[in-house]
Amino acid sequence: AQSVTQLDSQVPVFEEAPVELRCNYSSSVSVYLFWYVQYPNQGLQLLLKYLSGSTLVKSINGFEAEFNKSQTSFHLRKPSVHISDTAEYFCAVNEKGGSYIPTFGRGTSLIVHP
Amino acid sequence: EADIYQTPRYLVIGTGKKITLECSQTMGHDKMYWYQQDPGMELHLIHYSYGVNSTEKGDLSSESTVSRIRTEHFPLTLESARPSHTSQYLCASSEQGRDTDTQYFGPGTRLTVL
């Protein structure tokens, strides 16, 4: 069975500082990995995903995540955050050939201070 | 932008009432899901559907029921609401048979049972 651990429930950071949101997963088979973002009073929306190929994936708004198979991690990073990045971030994993239903982590609240 | 809608957005009701949370999508997706979201917790899958006339229970035990009479519509019903049902309910959809696929989420219904 697959599982996801997001190590930080809350990450406060100042505007223009770098940030890393950590995600580790557990699975006995190969996986697909996702990061979703949830802005206040909205549903989740896909930020980026790793399916295969290059282990570094990027979003259109400057976030990136690197799949590390040996450490079973998929940490999300941004070199310089904006106030508008304040949101809840969810890591999710889906096993290849599995049920097609992802398992979500508990979420990390990114709080960007001016 | 995802075309998936939920109504109502907010609902406050008394114990014992019957309620239906509506979810509709215009993307023609076969798979639809209902999640329960509480602060600091994983998203818990409570129901899902692979297509018309298909419904399955998820990981989280729930006293709710769902129906899938039309592809675009996946309502969730609570026959007798209780304070323990107070939560955020998220509806989502994805394409059939592809575990790489993104889940598209609605904005959620925040339910409070007094």
CSV table of N, CA and C in Angstrom, one decimal, chain A residues 21-109:
chain,number,residue,atom,x,y,z
A,21,LEU,N,9.3,22.5,0.7
A,21,LEU,CA,8.2,21.8,1.3
A,21,LEU,C,8.5,20.3,1.1
A,22,ARG,N,8.6,19.5,2.2
A,22,ARG,CA,9.1,18.2,2.1
A,22,ARG,C,8.0,17.1,2.0
A,23,CYS,N,8.3,16.1,1.2
A,23,CYS,CA,7.4,15.1,0.9
A,23,CYS,C,8.1,13.8,0.8
A,24,ASN,N,7.8,12.8,1.6
A,24,ASN,CA,8.3,11.4,1.4
A,24,ASN,C,7.2,10.4,1.2
A,25,TYR,N,7.4,9.4,0.5
A,25,TYR,CA,6.4,8.5,0.1
A,25,TYR,C,6.9,7.1,0.4
A,26,SER,N,5.9,6.1,0.5
A,26,SER,CA,6.3,4.7,0.7
A,26,SER,C,5.4,3.9,-0.3
A,27,SER,N,6.1,3.0,-1.0
A,27,SER,CA,5.4,2.2,-1.9
A,27,SER,C,6.3,1.0,-2.3
A,28,SER,N,5.7,-0.1,-2.6
A,28,SER,CA,6.5,-1.3,-3.0
A,28,SER,C,6.7,-1.4,-4.5
A,29,VAL,N,6.0,-0.5,-5.2
A,29,VAL,CA,6.1,-0.5,-6.7
A,29,VAL,C,6.5,0.9,-7.2
A,30,SER,N,6.7,1.1,-8.5
A,30,SER,CA,6.9,2.4,-9.0
A,30,SER,C,5.7,3.3,-8.9
A,31,VAL,N,6.0,4.6,-8.8
A,31,VAL,CA,4.9,5.5,-8.5
A,31,VAL,C,4.9,6.7,-9.4
A,32,TYR,N,3.8,7.4,-9.5
A,32,TYR,CA,3.6,8.7,-10.0
A,32,TYR,C,3.5,9.6,-8.8
A,33,LEU,N,4.0,10.8,-8.9
A,33,LEU,CA,4.0,11.8,-7.8
A,33,LEU,C,3.4,13.1,-8.2
A,34,PHE,N,2.7,13.8,-7.4
A,34,PHE,CA,2.0,15.0,-7.7
A,34,PHE,C,2.1,16.0,-6.5
A,35,TRP,N,2.1,17.2,-6.9
A,35,TRP,CA,1.9,18.3,-5.9
A,35,TRP,C,0.7,19.1,-6.3
A,36,TYR,N,-0.2,19.3,-5.4
A,36,TYR,CA,-1.4,20.1,-5.6
A,36,TYR,C,-1.4,21.3,-4.7
A,37,VAL,N,-2.0,22.4,-5.1
A,37,VAL,CA,-2.1,23.6,-4.3
A,37,VAL,C,-3.5,24.0,-4.0
A,38,GLN,N,-3.8,24.4,-2.8
A,38,GLN,CA,-5.2,24.8,-2.5
A,38,GLN,C,-5.1,26.2,-1.9
A,39,TYR,N,-5.7,27.2,-2.7
A,39,TYR,CA,-5.8,28.6,-2.2
A,39,TYR,C,-7.0,28.7,-1.3
A,40,PRO,N,-7.1,29.7,-0.4
A,40,PRO,CA,-8.2,29.8,0.5
A,40,PRO,C,-9.5,29.8,-0.2
A,41,ASN,N,-10.4,29.0,0.3
A,41,ASN,CA,-11.8,28.9,-0.2
A,41,ASN,C,-11.9,28.3,-1.6
A,42,GLN,N,-10.9,27.5,-2.0
A,42,GLN,CA,-10.9,26.9,-3.3
A,42,GLN,C,-10.6,25.4,-3.2
A,43,GLY,N,-10.9,24.7,-4.3
A,43,GLY,CA,-10.5,23.3,-4.3
A,43,GLY,C,-9.0,23.2,-4.6
A,44,LEU,N,-8.5,21.9,-4.7
A,44,LEU,CA,-7.1,21.7,-5.0
A,44,LEU,C,-6.9,21.8,-6.5
A,45,GLN,N,-5.8,22.2,-6.9
A,45,GLN,CA,-5.4,22.2,-8.3
A,45,GLN,C,-4.0,21.7,-8.5
A,46,LEU,N,-3.8,21.1,-9.6
A,46,LEU,CA,-2.4,20.5,-9.9
A,46,LEU,C,-1.4,21.6,-10.0
A,47,LEU,N,-0.3,21.4,-9.3
A,47,LEU,CA,0.9,22.3,-9.5
A,47,LEU,C,1.9,21.7,-10.4
A,48,LEU,N,2.3,20.4,-10.2
A,48,LEU,CA,3.2,19.8,-11.1
A,48,LEU,C,3.1,18.3,-10.8
A,49,LYS,N,3.7,17.4,-11.7
A,49,LYS,CA,3.6,16.0,-11.5
A,49,LYS,C,4.9,15.4,-12.1
A,50,TYR,N,5.3,14.2,-11.5
A,50,TYR,CA,6.3,13.4,-12.1
A,50,TYR,C,5.7,12.1,-12.5
A,51,LEU,N,5.9,11.8,-13.8
A,51,LEU,CA,5.4,10.5,-14.4
A,51,LEU,C,6.6,9.6,-14.7
A,52,SER,N,7.6,10.2,-15.5
A,52,SER,CA,8.7,9.4,-15.9
A,52,SER,C,9.7,10.4,-16.5
A,53,GLY,N,10.9,9.9,-16.9
A,53,GLY,CA,11.9,10.7,-17.5
A,53,GLY,C,12.7,11.6,-16.5
A,54,SER,N,12.9,12.8,-16.9
A,54,SER,CA,13.6,13.7,-16.1
A,54,SER,C,13.1,13.8,-14.6
A,55,THR,N,14.0,13.7,-13.7
A,55,THR,CA,13.5,13.6,-12.3
A,55,THR,C,13.2,15.0,-11.7
A,56,LEU,N,13.5,16.1,-12.5
A,56,LEU,CA,13.2,17.4,-12.1
A,56,LEU,C,12.0,18.0,-12.9
A,57,VAL,N,11.0,18.3,-12.2
A,57,VAL,CA,9.8,18.8,-12.9
A,57,VAL,C,9.5,20.2,-12.4
A,58,LYS,N,8.9,21.0,-13.3
A,58,LYS,CA,8.7,22.4,-13.0
A,58,LYS,C,7.3,22.9,-13.3
A,59,SER,N,6.8,23.9,-12.5
A,59,SER,CA,5.5,24.5,-12.8
A,59,SER,C,5.7,25.8,-13.5
A,60,ILE,N,4.6,26.3,-13.9
A,60,ILE,CA,4.7,27.6,-14.7
A,60,ILE,C,4.9,28.8,-13.8
A,61,ASN,N,4.7,28.6,-12.5
A,61,ASN,CA,4.9,29.8,-11.6
A,61,ASN,C,6.1,29.7,-10.7
A,62,GLY,N,7.1,28.9,-11.2
A,62,GLY,CA,8.4,29.0,-10.5
A,62,GLY,C,8.7,27.9,-9.5
A,63,PHE,N,7.7,27.0,-9.2
A,63,PHE,CA,8.0,25.9,-8.3
A,63,PHE,C,8.7,24.8,-9.1
A,64,GLU,N,9.4,24.0,-8.4
A,64,GLU,CA,10.0,22.8,-9.0
A,64,GLU,C,10.1,21.7,-7.9
A,65,ALA,N,10.1,20.4,-8.4
A,65,ALA,CA,10.2,19.3,-7.5
A,65,ALA,C,11.1,18.3,-8.1
A,66,GLU,N,11.9,17.6,-7.3
A,66,GLU,CA,12.8,16.5,-7.8
A,66,GLU,C,12.4,15.2,-7.2
A,67,PHE,N,12.2,14.2,-8.1
A,67,PHE,CA,12.0,12.9,-7.6
A,67,PHE,C,13.3,12.2,-7.3
A,68,ASN,N,13.4,11.7,-6.0
A,68,ASN,CA,14.6,11.1,-5.6
A,68,ASN,C,14.2,9.6,-5.2
A,69,LYS,N,14.5,8.7,-6.0
A,69,LYS,CA,14.0,7.3,-5.8
A,69,LYS,C,14.7,6.7,-4.6
A,70,SER,N,16.0,6.9,-4.4
A,70,SER,CA,16.7,6.3,-3.3
A,70,SER,C,16.2,6.8,-2.0
A,71,GLN,N,15.8,8.1,-1.9
A,71,GLN,CA,15.4,8.6,-0.7
A,71,GLN,C,13.8,8.7,-0.6
A,72,THR,N,13.2,8.1,-1.6
A,72,THR,CA,11.7,8.1,-1.7
A,72,THR,C,11.1,9.5,-1.3
A,73,SER,N,11.7,10.5,-2.0
A,73,SER,CA,11.2,11.9,-1.7
A,73,SER,C,10.8,12.6,-3.0
A,74,PHE,N,10.0,13.6,-2.8
A,74,PHE,CA,9.6,14.5,-3.9
A,74,PHE,C,9.4,15.9,-3.3
A,75,HIS,N,10.4,16.5,-2.9
A,75,HIS,CA,10.4,17.8,-2.2
A,75,HIS,C,10.1,18.9,-3.2
A,76,LEU,N,9.3,19.9,-2.8
A,76,LEU,CA,8.9,21.0,-3.6
A,76,LEU,C,9.7,22.2,-3.2
A,77,ARG,N,10.2,23.0,-4.2
A,77,ARG,CA,11.1,24.1,-3.9
A,77,ARG,C,10.7,25.3,-4.7
A,78,LYS,N,11.0,26.5,-4.2
A,78,LYS,CA,10.9,27.7,-5.0
A,78,LYS,C,12.0,28.6,-4.5
A,79,PRO,N,12.8,29.2,-5.4
A,79,PRO,CA,13.9,30.0,-5.0
A,79,PRO,C,13.5,31.4,-4.4
A,80,SER,N,12.3,31.9,-4.7
A,80,SER,CA,11.9,33.2,-4.2
A,80,SER,C,10.4,33.2,-4.2
A,81,VAL,N,9.8,33.2,-3.0
A,81,VAL,CA,8.4,33.2,-2.9
A,81,VAL,C,7.7,34.5,-2.9
A,82,HIS,N,6.4,34.6,-3.3
A,82,HIS,CA,5.6,35.8,-3.2
A,82,HIS,C,4.5,35.6,-2.2
A,83,ILE,N,3.9,36.7,-1.8
A,83,ILE,CA,2.8,36.7,-0.9
A,83,ILE,C,1.7,35.8,-1.5
A,84,SER,N,1.5,35.9,-2.8
A,84,SER,CA,0.5,35.1,-3.5
A,84,SER,C,0.7,33.6,-3.4
A,85,ASP,N,1.8,33.2,-3.0
A,85,ASP,CA,2.1,31.7,-2.9
A,85,ASP,C,1.5,31.2,-1.6
A,86,THR,N,1.0,32.0,-0.7
A,86,THR,CA,0.4,31.6,0.5
A,86,THR,C,-0.7,30.7,0.2
A,87,ALA,N,-0.7,29.4,0.7
A,87,ALA,CA,-1.7,28.4,0.3
A,87,ALA,C,-1.3,27.1,1.1
A,88,GLU,N,-2.2,26.1,0.9
A,88,GLU,CA,-2.0,24.8,1.4
A,88,GLU,C,-1.4,23.9,0.3
A,89,TYR,N,-0.4,23.2,0.5
A,89,TYR,CA,0.2,22.3,-0.5
A,89,TYR,C,0.1,20.9,-0.1
A,90,PHE,N,-0.4,20.1,-1.1
A,90,PHE,CA,-0.6,18.7,-0.8
A,90,PHE,C,0.3,17.8,-1.8
A,91,CYS,N,1.0,16.9,-1.2
A,91,CYS,CA,1.7,15.9,-2.0
A,91,CYS,C,0.9,14.7,-2.2
A,92,ALA,N,0.9,14.0,-3.3
A,92,ALA,CA,0.1,12.8,-3.6
A,92,ALA,C,0.9,11.8,-4.3
A,93,VAL,N,0.6,10.5,-4.1
A,93,VAL,CA,1.3,9.4,-4.8
A,93,VAL,C,0.3,8.5,-5.4
A,94,ASN,N,0.6,7.9,-6.5
A,94,ASN,CA,-0.2,6.9,-7.2
A,94,ASN,C,0.6,5.8,-7.7
A,95,GLU,N,0.3,4.6,-7.4
A,95,GLU,CA,1.1,3.5,-7.8
A,95,GLU,C,0.8,3.1,-9.3
A,96,LYS,N,1.9,2.9,-10.0
A,96,LYS,CA,1.7,2.5,-11.4
A,96,LYS,C,1.0,1.2,-11.5
A,97,GLY,N,0.0,1.1,-12.3
A,97,GLY,CA,-0.8,-0.1,-12.5
A,97,GLY,C,-1.7,-0.4,-11.3
A,98,GLY,N,-1.9,0.6,-10.5
A,98,GLY,CA,-2.8,0.5,-9.3
A,98,GLY,C,-4.2,0.9,-9.6
A,99,SER,N,-4.8,1.4,-8.5
A,99,SER,CA,-6.3,1.7,-8.6
A,99,SER,C,-6.6,3.0,-9.3
A,100,TYR,N,-5.6,3.8,-9.6
A,100,TYR,CA,-5.8,5.1,-10.2
A,100,TYR,C,-6.2,6.2,-9.2
A,101,ILE,N,-6.3,5.8,-8.0
A,101,ILE,CA,-6.8,6.8,-7.0
A,101,ILE,C,-5.6,7.1,-6.1
A,102,PRO,N,-5.2,8.4,-6.1
A,102,PRO,CA,-4.0,8.8,-5.4
A,102,PRO,C,-4.2,8.8,-3.9
A,103,THR,N,-3.1,8.7,-3.2
A,103,THR,CA,-3.1,8.9,-1.7
A,103,THR,C,-2.5,10.3,-1.4
A,104,PHE,N,-3.2,11.1,-0.6
A,104,PHE,CA,-2.7,12.5,-0.4
A,104,PHE,C,-2.1,12.5,1.0
A,105,GLY,N,-1.1,13.4,1.1
A,105,GLY,CA,-0.5,13.8,2.4
A,105,GLY,C,-1.4,14.7,3.2
A,106,ARG,N,-1.0,15.1,4.4
A,106,ARG,CA,-1.8,15.9,5.3
A,106,ARG,C,-1.7,17.4,4.9
A,107,GLY,N,-0.9,17.7,4.0
A,107,GLY,CA,-0.8,19.1,3.6
A,107,GLY,C,0.2,19.9,4.4
A,108,THR,N,0.8,20.9,3.7
A,108,THR,CA,1.7,21.9,4.4
A,108,THR,C,1.2,23.3,4.1
A,109,SER,N,1.0,24.0,5.1
A,109,SER,CA,0.5,25.4,5.0
A,109,SER,C,1.7,26.3,4.8
